[in-house]
Coordinates of C-alpha atoms in Angstrom, one line a residue:
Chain A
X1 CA 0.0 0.0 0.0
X2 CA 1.4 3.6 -1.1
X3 CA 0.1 6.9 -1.2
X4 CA -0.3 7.8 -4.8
X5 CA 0.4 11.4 -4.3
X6 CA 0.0 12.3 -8.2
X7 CA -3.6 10.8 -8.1
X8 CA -4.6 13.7 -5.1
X9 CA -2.6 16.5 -7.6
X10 CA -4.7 15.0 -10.5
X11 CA -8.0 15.4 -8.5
X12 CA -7.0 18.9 -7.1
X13 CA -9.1 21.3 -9.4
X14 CA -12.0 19.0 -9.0
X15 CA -11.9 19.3 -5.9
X16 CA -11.4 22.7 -5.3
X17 CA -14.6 23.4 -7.3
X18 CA -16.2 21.2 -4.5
X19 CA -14.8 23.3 -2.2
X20 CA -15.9 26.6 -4.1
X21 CA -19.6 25.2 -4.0
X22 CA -19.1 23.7 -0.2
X23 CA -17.4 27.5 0.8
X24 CA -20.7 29.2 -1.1
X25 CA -23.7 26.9 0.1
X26 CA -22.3 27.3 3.8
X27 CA -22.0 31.1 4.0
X28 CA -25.2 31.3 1.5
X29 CA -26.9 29.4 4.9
X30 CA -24.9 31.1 7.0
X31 CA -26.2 34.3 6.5
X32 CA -29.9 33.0 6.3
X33 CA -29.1 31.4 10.2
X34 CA -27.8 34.6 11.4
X35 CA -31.1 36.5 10.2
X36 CA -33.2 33.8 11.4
X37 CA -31.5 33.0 14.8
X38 CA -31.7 36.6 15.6
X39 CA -35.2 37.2 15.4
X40 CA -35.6 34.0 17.0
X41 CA -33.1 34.6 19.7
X42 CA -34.9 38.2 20.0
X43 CA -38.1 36.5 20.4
X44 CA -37.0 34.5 22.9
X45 CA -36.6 36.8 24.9
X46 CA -39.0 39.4 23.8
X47 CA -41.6 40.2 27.1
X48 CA -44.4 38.9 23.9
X49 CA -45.5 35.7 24.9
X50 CA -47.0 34.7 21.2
X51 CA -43.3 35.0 20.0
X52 CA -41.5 33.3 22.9
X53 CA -44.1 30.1 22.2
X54 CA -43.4 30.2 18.5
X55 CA -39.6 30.4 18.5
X56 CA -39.5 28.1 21.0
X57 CA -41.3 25.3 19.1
X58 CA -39.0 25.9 16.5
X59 CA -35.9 25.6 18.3
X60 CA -37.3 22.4 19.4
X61 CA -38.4 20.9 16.3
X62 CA -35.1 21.9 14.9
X63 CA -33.2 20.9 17.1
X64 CA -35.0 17.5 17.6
X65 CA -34.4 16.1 14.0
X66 CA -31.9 15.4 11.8
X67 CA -30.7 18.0 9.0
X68 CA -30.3 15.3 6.7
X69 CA -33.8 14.7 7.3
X70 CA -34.6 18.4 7.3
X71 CA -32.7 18.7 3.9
X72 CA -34.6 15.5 2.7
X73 CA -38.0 17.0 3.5
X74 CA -37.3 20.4 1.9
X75 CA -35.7 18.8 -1.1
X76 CA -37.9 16.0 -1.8
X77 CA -41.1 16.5 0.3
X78 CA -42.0 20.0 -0.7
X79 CA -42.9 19.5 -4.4
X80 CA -45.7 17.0 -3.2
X81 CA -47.0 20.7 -2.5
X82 CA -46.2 22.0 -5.6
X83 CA -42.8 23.4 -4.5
X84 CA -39.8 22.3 -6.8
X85 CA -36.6 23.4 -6.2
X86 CA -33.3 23.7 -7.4
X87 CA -31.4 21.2 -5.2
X88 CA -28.6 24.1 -3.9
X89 CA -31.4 26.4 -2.8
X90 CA -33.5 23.4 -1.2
X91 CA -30.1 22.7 0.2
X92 CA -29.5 26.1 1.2
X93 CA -32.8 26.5 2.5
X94 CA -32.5 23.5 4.9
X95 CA -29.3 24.4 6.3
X96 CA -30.5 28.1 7.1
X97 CA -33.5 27.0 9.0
X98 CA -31.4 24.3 10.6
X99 CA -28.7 26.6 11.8
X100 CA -31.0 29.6 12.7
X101 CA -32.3 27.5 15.2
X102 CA -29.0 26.4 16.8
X103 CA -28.1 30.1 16.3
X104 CA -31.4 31.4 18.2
X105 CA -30.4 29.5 21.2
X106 CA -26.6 31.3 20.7
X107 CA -28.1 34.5 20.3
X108 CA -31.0 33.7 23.6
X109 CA -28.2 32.7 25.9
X110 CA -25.9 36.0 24.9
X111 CA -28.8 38.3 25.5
X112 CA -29.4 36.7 29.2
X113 CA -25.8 36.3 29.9
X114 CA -25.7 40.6 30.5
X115 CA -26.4 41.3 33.6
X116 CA -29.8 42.7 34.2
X117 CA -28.7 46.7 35.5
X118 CA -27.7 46.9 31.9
X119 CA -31.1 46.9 30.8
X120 CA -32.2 48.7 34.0
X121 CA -29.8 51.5 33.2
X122 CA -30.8 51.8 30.1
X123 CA -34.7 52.0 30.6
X124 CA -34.6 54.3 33.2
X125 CA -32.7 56.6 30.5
X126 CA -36.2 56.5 28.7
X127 CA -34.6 54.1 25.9
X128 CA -37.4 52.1 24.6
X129 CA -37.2 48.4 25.1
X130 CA -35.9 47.8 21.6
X131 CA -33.4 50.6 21.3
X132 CA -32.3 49.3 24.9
X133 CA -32.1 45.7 23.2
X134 CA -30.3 47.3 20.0
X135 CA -27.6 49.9 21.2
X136 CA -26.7 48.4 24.9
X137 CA -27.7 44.3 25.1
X138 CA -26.9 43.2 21.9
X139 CA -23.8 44.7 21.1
X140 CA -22.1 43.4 24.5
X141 CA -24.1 39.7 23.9
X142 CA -22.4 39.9 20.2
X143 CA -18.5 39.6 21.9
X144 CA -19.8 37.1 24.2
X145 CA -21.1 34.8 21.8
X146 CA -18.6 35.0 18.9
X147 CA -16.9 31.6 19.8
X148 CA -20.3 30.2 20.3
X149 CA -21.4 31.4 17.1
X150 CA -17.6 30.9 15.1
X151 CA -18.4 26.5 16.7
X152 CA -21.9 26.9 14.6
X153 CA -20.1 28.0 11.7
X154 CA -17.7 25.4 11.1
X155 CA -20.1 22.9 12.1
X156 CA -22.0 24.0 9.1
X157 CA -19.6 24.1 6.8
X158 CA -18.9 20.0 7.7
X159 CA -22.5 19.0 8.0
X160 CA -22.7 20.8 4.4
X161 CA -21.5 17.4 3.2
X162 CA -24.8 16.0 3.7
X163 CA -26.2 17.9 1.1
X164 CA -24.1 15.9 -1.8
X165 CA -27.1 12.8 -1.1
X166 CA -29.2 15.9 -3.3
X167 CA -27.1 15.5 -6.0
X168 CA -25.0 19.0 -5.4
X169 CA -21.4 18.5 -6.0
X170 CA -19.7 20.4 -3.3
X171 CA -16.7 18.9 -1.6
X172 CA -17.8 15.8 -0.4
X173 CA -20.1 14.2 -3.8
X174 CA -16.9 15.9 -5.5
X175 CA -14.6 13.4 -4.1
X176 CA -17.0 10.6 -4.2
X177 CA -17.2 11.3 -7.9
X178 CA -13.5 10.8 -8.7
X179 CA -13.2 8.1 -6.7
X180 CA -15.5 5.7 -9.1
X181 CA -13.2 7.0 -11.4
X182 CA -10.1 6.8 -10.0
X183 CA -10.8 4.2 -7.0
X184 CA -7.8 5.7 -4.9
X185 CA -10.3 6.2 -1.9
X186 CA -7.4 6.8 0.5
X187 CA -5.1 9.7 -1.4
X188 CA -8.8 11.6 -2.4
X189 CA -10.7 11.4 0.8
X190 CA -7.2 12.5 2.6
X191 CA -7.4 15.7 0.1
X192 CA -11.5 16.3 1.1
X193 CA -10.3 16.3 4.7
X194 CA -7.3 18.5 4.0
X195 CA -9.8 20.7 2.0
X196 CA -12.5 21.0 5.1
X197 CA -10.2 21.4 7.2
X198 CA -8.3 24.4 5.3
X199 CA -11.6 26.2 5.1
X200 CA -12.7 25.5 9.1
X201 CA -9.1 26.4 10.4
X202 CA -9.3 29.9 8.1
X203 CA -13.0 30.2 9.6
X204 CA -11.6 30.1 13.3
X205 CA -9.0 32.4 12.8
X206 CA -11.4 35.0 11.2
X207 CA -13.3 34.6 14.6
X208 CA -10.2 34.9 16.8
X209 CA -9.6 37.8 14.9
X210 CA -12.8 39.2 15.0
X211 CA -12.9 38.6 18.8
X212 CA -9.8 40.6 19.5
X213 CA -10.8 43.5 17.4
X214 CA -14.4 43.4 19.3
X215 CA -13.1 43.1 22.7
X216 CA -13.3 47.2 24.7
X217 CA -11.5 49.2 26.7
X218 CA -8.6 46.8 27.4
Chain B
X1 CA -45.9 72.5 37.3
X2 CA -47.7 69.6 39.9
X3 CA -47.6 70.4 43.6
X4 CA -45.4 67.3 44.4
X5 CA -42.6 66.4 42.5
X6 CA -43.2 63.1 44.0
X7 CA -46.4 61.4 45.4
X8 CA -47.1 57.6 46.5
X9 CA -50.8 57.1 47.9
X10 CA -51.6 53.3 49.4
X11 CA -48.4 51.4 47.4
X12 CA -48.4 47.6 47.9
X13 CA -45.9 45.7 46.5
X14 CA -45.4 41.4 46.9
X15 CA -42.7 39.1 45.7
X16 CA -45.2 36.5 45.3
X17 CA -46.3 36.1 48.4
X18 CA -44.0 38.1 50.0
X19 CA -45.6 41.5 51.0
X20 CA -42.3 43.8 50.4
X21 CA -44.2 47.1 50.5
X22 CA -46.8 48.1 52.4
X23 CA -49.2 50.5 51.8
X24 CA -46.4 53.7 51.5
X25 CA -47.6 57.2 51.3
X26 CA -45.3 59.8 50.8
X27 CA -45.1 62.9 49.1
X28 CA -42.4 65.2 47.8
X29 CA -42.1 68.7 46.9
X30 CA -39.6 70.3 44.5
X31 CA -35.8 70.8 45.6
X32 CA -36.5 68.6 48.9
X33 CA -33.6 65.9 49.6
X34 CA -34.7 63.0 51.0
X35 CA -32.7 60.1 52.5
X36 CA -34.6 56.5 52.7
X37 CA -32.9 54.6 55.6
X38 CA -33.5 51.1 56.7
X39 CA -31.9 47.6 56.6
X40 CA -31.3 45.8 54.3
X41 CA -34.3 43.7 53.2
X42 CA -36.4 46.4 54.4
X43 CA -38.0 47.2 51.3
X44 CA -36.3 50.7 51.0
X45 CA -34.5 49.7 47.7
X46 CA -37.4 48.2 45.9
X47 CA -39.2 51.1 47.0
X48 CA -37.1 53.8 45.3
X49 CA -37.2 51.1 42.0
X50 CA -41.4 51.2 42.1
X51 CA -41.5 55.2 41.6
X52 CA -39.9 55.2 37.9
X53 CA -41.5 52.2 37.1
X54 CA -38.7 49.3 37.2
X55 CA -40.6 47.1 39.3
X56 CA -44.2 46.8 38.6
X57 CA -46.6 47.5 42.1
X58 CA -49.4 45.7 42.8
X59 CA -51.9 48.4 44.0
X60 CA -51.7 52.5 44.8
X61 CA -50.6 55.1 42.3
X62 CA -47.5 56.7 41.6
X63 CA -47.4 60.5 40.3
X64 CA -44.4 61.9 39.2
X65 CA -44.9 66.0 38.7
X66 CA -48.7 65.2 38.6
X67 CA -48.0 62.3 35.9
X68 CA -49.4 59.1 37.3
X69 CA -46.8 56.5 36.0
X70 CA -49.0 53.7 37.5
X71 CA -52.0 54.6 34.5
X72 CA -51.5 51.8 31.5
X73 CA -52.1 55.0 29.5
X74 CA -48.9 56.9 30.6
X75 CA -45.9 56.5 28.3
X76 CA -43.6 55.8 30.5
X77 CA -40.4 55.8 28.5
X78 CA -41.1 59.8 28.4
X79 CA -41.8 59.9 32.1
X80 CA -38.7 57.8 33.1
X81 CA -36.4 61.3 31.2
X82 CA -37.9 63.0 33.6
X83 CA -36.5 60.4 36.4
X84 CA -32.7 60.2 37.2
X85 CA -31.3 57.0 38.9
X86 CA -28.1 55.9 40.0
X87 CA -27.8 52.5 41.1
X88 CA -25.5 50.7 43.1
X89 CA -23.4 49.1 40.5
X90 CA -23.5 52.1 37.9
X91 CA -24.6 50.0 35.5
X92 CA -22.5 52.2 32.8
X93 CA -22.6 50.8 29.1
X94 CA -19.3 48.7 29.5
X95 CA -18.6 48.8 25.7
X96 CA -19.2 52.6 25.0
X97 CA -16.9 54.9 26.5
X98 CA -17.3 57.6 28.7
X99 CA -18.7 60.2 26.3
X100 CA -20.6 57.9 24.7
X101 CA -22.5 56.6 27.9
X102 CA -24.0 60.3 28.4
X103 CA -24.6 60.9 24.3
X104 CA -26.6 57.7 23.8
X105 CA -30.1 58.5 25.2
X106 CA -29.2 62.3 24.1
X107 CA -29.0 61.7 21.0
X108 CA -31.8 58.3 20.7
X109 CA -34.3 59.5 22.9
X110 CA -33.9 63.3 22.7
X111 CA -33.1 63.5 19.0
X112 CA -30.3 65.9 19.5
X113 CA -27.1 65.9 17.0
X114 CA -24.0 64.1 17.7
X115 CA -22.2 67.7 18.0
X116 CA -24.9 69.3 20.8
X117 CA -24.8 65.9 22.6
X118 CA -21.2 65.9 22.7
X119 CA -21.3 69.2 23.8
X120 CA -23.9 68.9 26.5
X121 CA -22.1 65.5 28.0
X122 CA -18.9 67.6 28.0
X123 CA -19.8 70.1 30.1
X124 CA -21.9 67.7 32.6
X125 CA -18.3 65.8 32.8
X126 CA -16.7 69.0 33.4
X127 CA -19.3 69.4 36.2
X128 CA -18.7 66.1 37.8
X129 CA -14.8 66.7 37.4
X130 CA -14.4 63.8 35.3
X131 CA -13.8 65.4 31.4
X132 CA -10.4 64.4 30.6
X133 CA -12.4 60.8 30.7
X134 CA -14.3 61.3 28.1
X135 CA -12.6 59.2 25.7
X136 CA -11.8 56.1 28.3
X137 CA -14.3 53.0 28.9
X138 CA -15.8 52.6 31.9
X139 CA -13.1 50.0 32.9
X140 CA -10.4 52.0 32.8
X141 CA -11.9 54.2 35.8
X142 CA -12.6 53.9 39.9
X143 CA -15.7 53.4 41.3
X144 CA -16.3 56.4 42.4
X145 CA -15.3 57.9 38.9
X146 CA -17.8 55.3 37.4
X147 CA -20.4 56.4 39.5
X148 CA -19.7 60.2 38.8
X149 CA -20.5 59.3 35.5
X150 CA -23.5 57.8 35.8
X151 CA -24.9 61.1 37.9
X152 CA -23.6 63.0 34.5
X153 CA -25.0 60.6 32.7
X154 CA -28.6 60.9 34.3
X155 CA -28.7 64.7 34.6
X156 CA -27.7 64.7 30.5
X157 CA -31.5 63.9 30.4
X158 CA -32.4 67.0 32.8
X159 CA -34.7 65.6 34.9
X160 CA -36.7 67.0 37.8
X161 CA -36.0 64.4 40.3
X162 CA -32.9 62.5 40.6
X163 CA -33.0 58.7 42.3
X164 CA -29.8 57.3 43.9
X165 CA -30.2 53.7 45.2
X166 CA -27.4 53.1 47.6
X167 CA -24.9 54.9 45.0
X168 CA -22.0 54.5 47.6
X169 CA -22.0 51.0 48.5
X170 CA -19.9 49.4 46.2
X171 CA -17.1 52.1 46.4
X172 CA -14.0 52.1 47.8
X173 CA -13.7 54.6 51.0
X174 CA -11.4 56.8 49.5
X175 CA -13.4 57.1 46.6
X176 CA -16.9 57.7 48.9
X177 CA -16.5 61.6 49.1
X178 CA -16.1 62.2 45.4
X179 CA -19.4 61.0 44.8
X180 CA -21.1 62.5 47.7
X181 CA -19.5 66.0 46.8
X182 CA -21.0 66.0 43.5
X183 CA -24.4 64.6 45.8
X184 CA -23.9 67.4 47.7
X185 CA -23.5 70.5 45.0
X186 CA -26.5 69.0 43.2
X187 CA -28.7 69.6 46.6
X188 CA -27.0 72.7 46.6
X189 CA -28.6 73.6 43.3
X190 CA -32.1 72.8 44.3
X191 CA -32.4 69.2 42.9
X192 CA -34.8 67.1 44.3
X193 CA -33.6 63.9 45.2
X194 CA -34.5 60.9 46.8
X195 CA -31.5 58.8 48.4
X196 CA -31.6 55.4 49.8
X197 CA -28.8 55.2 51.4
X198 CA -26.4 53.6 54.6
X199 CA -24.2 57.5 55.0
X200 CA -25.8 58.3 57.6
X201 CA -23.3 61.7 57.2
X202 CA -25.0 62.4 54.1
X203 CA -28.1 62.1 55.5
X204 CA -27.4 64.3 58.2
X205 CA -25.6 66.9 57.0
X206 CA -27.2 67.0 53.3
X207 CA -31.1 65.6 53.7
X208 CA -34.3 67.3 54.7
X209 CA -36.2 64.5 55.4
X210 CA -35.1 61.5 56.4
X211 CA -37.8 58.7 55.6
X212 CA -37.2 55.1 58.5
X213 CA -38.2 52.4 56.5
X214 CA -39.0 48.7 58.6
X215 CA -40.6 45.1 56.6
X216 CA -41.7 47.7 53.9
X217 CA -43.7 50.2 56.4
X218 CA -42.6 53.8 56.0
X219 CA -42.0 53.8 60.6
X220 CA -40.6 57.7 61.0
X221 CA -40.4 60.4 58.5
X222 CA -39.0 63.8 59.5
X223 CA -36.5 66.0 60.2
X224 CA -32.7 64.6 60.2
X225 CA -32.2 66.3 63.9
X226 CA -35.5 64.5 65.3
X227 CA -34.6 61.0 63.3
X228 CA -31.4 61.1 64.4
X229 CA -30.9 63.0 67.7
X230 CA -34.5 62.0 69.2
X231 CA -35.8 58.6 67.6
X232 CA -39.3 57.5 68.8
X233 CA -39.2 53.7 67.6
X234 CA -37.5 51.1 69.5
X235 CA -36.3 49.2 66.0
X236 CA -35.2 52.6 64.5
X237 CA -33.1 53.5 67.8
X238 CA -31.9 50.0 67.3
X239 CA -31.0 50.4 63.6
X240 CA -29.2 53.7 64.5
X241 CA -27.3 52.4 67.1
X242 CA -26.1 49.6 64.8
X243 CA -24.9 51.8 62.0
X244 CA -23.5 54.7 64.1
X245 CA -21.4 52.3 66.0
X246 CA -19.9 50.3 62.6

């Protein structure tokens, strides 16, 4: 047995399209989580009770089932009601709504982790509740929750391999692909590896980063 | 202009079922100072957090300058600009510095430009001795600097009554008279105020009134000299004997 090093050069543009379409999926649902997990994180904690019951049944249902199942049901399920999509946006779709959720409950426990004379302080200054929320809570719970929040992303961007079963050839269905061509399953998935793990590693140092430029008054 | 600056008819107020407040009356007029006294768990603190609406009563009414804040109908986020409180723990904005702090509300709630809000937190700094701070976070500073900031920070909003609930207690001693100085000048100026507080100095030499609260009953209210000098209750000659002693 030998690592046939030329066979992992060979595949390398392959798979860096993978990666291109892994890299674009994942910060496609990224952004879609960050929207929706801040509204649900919001609503949380909102004094409404309507919205706390709502966005906490979707945390739960989230939360309590698979994404592959998750993407399955967007990708396959919806057109039974007349709802076709293109398999990267059903893909897209699914992983937004799945990491909005995880995201919510980030975005919850930031906003409770300030102490509660912040609010107090800022009330009594005639602030309304959501400009108390918007220019005092949330920009302290932001720095707090960044590691939290870097762990989701680089989560997503590996669970993003379940999305090649929908016929989208990101990283993973990339390397699959070559293999039934090439069969060298050990040199190609050791370059799919080396290719997530190029893309999380730059991920957490962009939230290092970001952490030390967020971080006041030190 | 109301009568009262302040006035409390019949307040209850229960923790569950926990009866914390019980049945206060009090009122206020303009440019009187007014110490609340009491141990602690007597009530005195979440009495002084009922009258600008941070903890919700269960029965009574609450007028601030003639405004009943206890009416569903009252906006309170208007009436609370009109309310100054310091709390224990400053609560300054930790990621905002100094300046910031006092421009926030200024220029959110009060719609004034960043330029007349820096202006107008400038020269409350300069007035609580603190302006070469302007540009440090709150972190950087004492206690007793933080807390002088938070007083600039509430008077920014130039309100009629000014709330301090224990604004001493955390500080270190050395950093005590700084805060009450600045106390001090503003009574000076006519504010009305309304201090729960354990200086019994401050309340001696600065109050009017001193108000005796005991298990959320307003026992004595009157004149430092007679609270002090000539207490009628047996729990407040108790109290005073503890504290005077320490």
């Amino acid at each position: 047995m030998q690592f046939d090093l030329s066979a992992l050069v060979r595949a390398i543009p392959a798979l860096l399209y993978g990666a291109s379409v892994t890299l674009r999926i994942t910060v496609l649902s990224i952004a879609m989580g960050l929207v929706i997990g801040f509204v649900t994180g919001l609503a949380r904690v909102w004094p409404n009770v309507v919205f706390r019951t709502i966005s906490s049944l979707y945390i739960e249902l989230i939360r309590g089932t698979p994404l592959l199942v998750q993407i399955f049901i967007v990708y396959f399920g919806l057109p039974a009601l007349g709802l076709n999509l293109d398999p990267f946006i059903a893909g897209m779709m699914a992983m937004g709504i799945n990491s909005g959720a995880y995201i919510g409950e980030i975005v919850r426990g930031g906003i409770e982790s300030i102490a509660k004379g912040q609010m107090e302080a800022a009330r009594s200054l005639g602030l309304t509740y959501w400009q108390a929320m918007r220019y005092v809570i949330l920009p302290q719970s932001l720095v707090r929750i960044l590691p939290a929040l870097g762990n989701e992303f680089i989560a997503l961007l590996k669970d993003s391999s379940l999305v090649s079963t929908i016929a989208i050839a990101e990283l993973t269905r990339s390397g699959q692909i070559i293999i039934t061509r090439t069969f060298k399953s050990f040199e190609i998935w050791s370059g799919v590896a080396l290719f997530y793990f190029i893309m999380t590693y730059t991920i957490s140092r962009i939230v290092k980063y970001s952490e030390k430029r967020l971080r006041y008054g030190e | 202009m109301s009568r009262w600056a302040i006035e409390v008819n019949g307040l209850n107020k229960f923790f569950n079922t926990n009866h914390v407040l019980k049945n206060i009356d009090i009122r206020v007029p303009f440019g009187e100072v007014v110490s609340i006294i009491g141990a602690s768990g007597s009530g005195k603190s979440t009495f002084l957090r009922c009258l600008n609406g941070i903890e919700s009563i269960h029965s009574g009414e609450i007028l601030i300058n003639g405004v009943k804040i206890t009416d569903k109908k009252v906006n309170i986020n208007i009436v609370r600009q009109s309310i100054g409180m310091i709390f224990q723990n400053f609560n300054l904005f930790p990621h905002m510095t100094v300046l910031s702090n006092i421009t926030l509300a200024l220029q959110k709630v009060k719609r004034m430009s960043k330029a007349e809000s820096e202006k107008v937190s400038l020269r409350l700094l300069e007035k609580v001795g603190l302006e070469e701070k302007a540009e440090s976070y709150p972190i950087q500073l004492s206690g007793g600097q933080q807390q002088r900031v938070a007083i600039a920070r509430a008077l920014a909003m130039n309100p009629q009554v000014m709330m301090f609930d224990e604004p001493t207690s955390a500080l270190d001693p050395e950093t005590v008279n700084d805060v009450l100085d600045v106390m001090k000048e503003l009574a000076r100026e006519g504010m009305t105020m309304v201090v729960v507080t354990h200086e019994m100095g401050f309340a001696r030499e600065v109050a009017d009134r001193v108000v005796y609260i005991d298990e959320g009953r307003i026992i004595e209210d009157g004149k430092p000299e007679e609270i002090f000098y000539n207490p009628k209750n047996p729990r407040l000659r108790d109290f005073l004997g503890k504290i005077i002693n320490v």
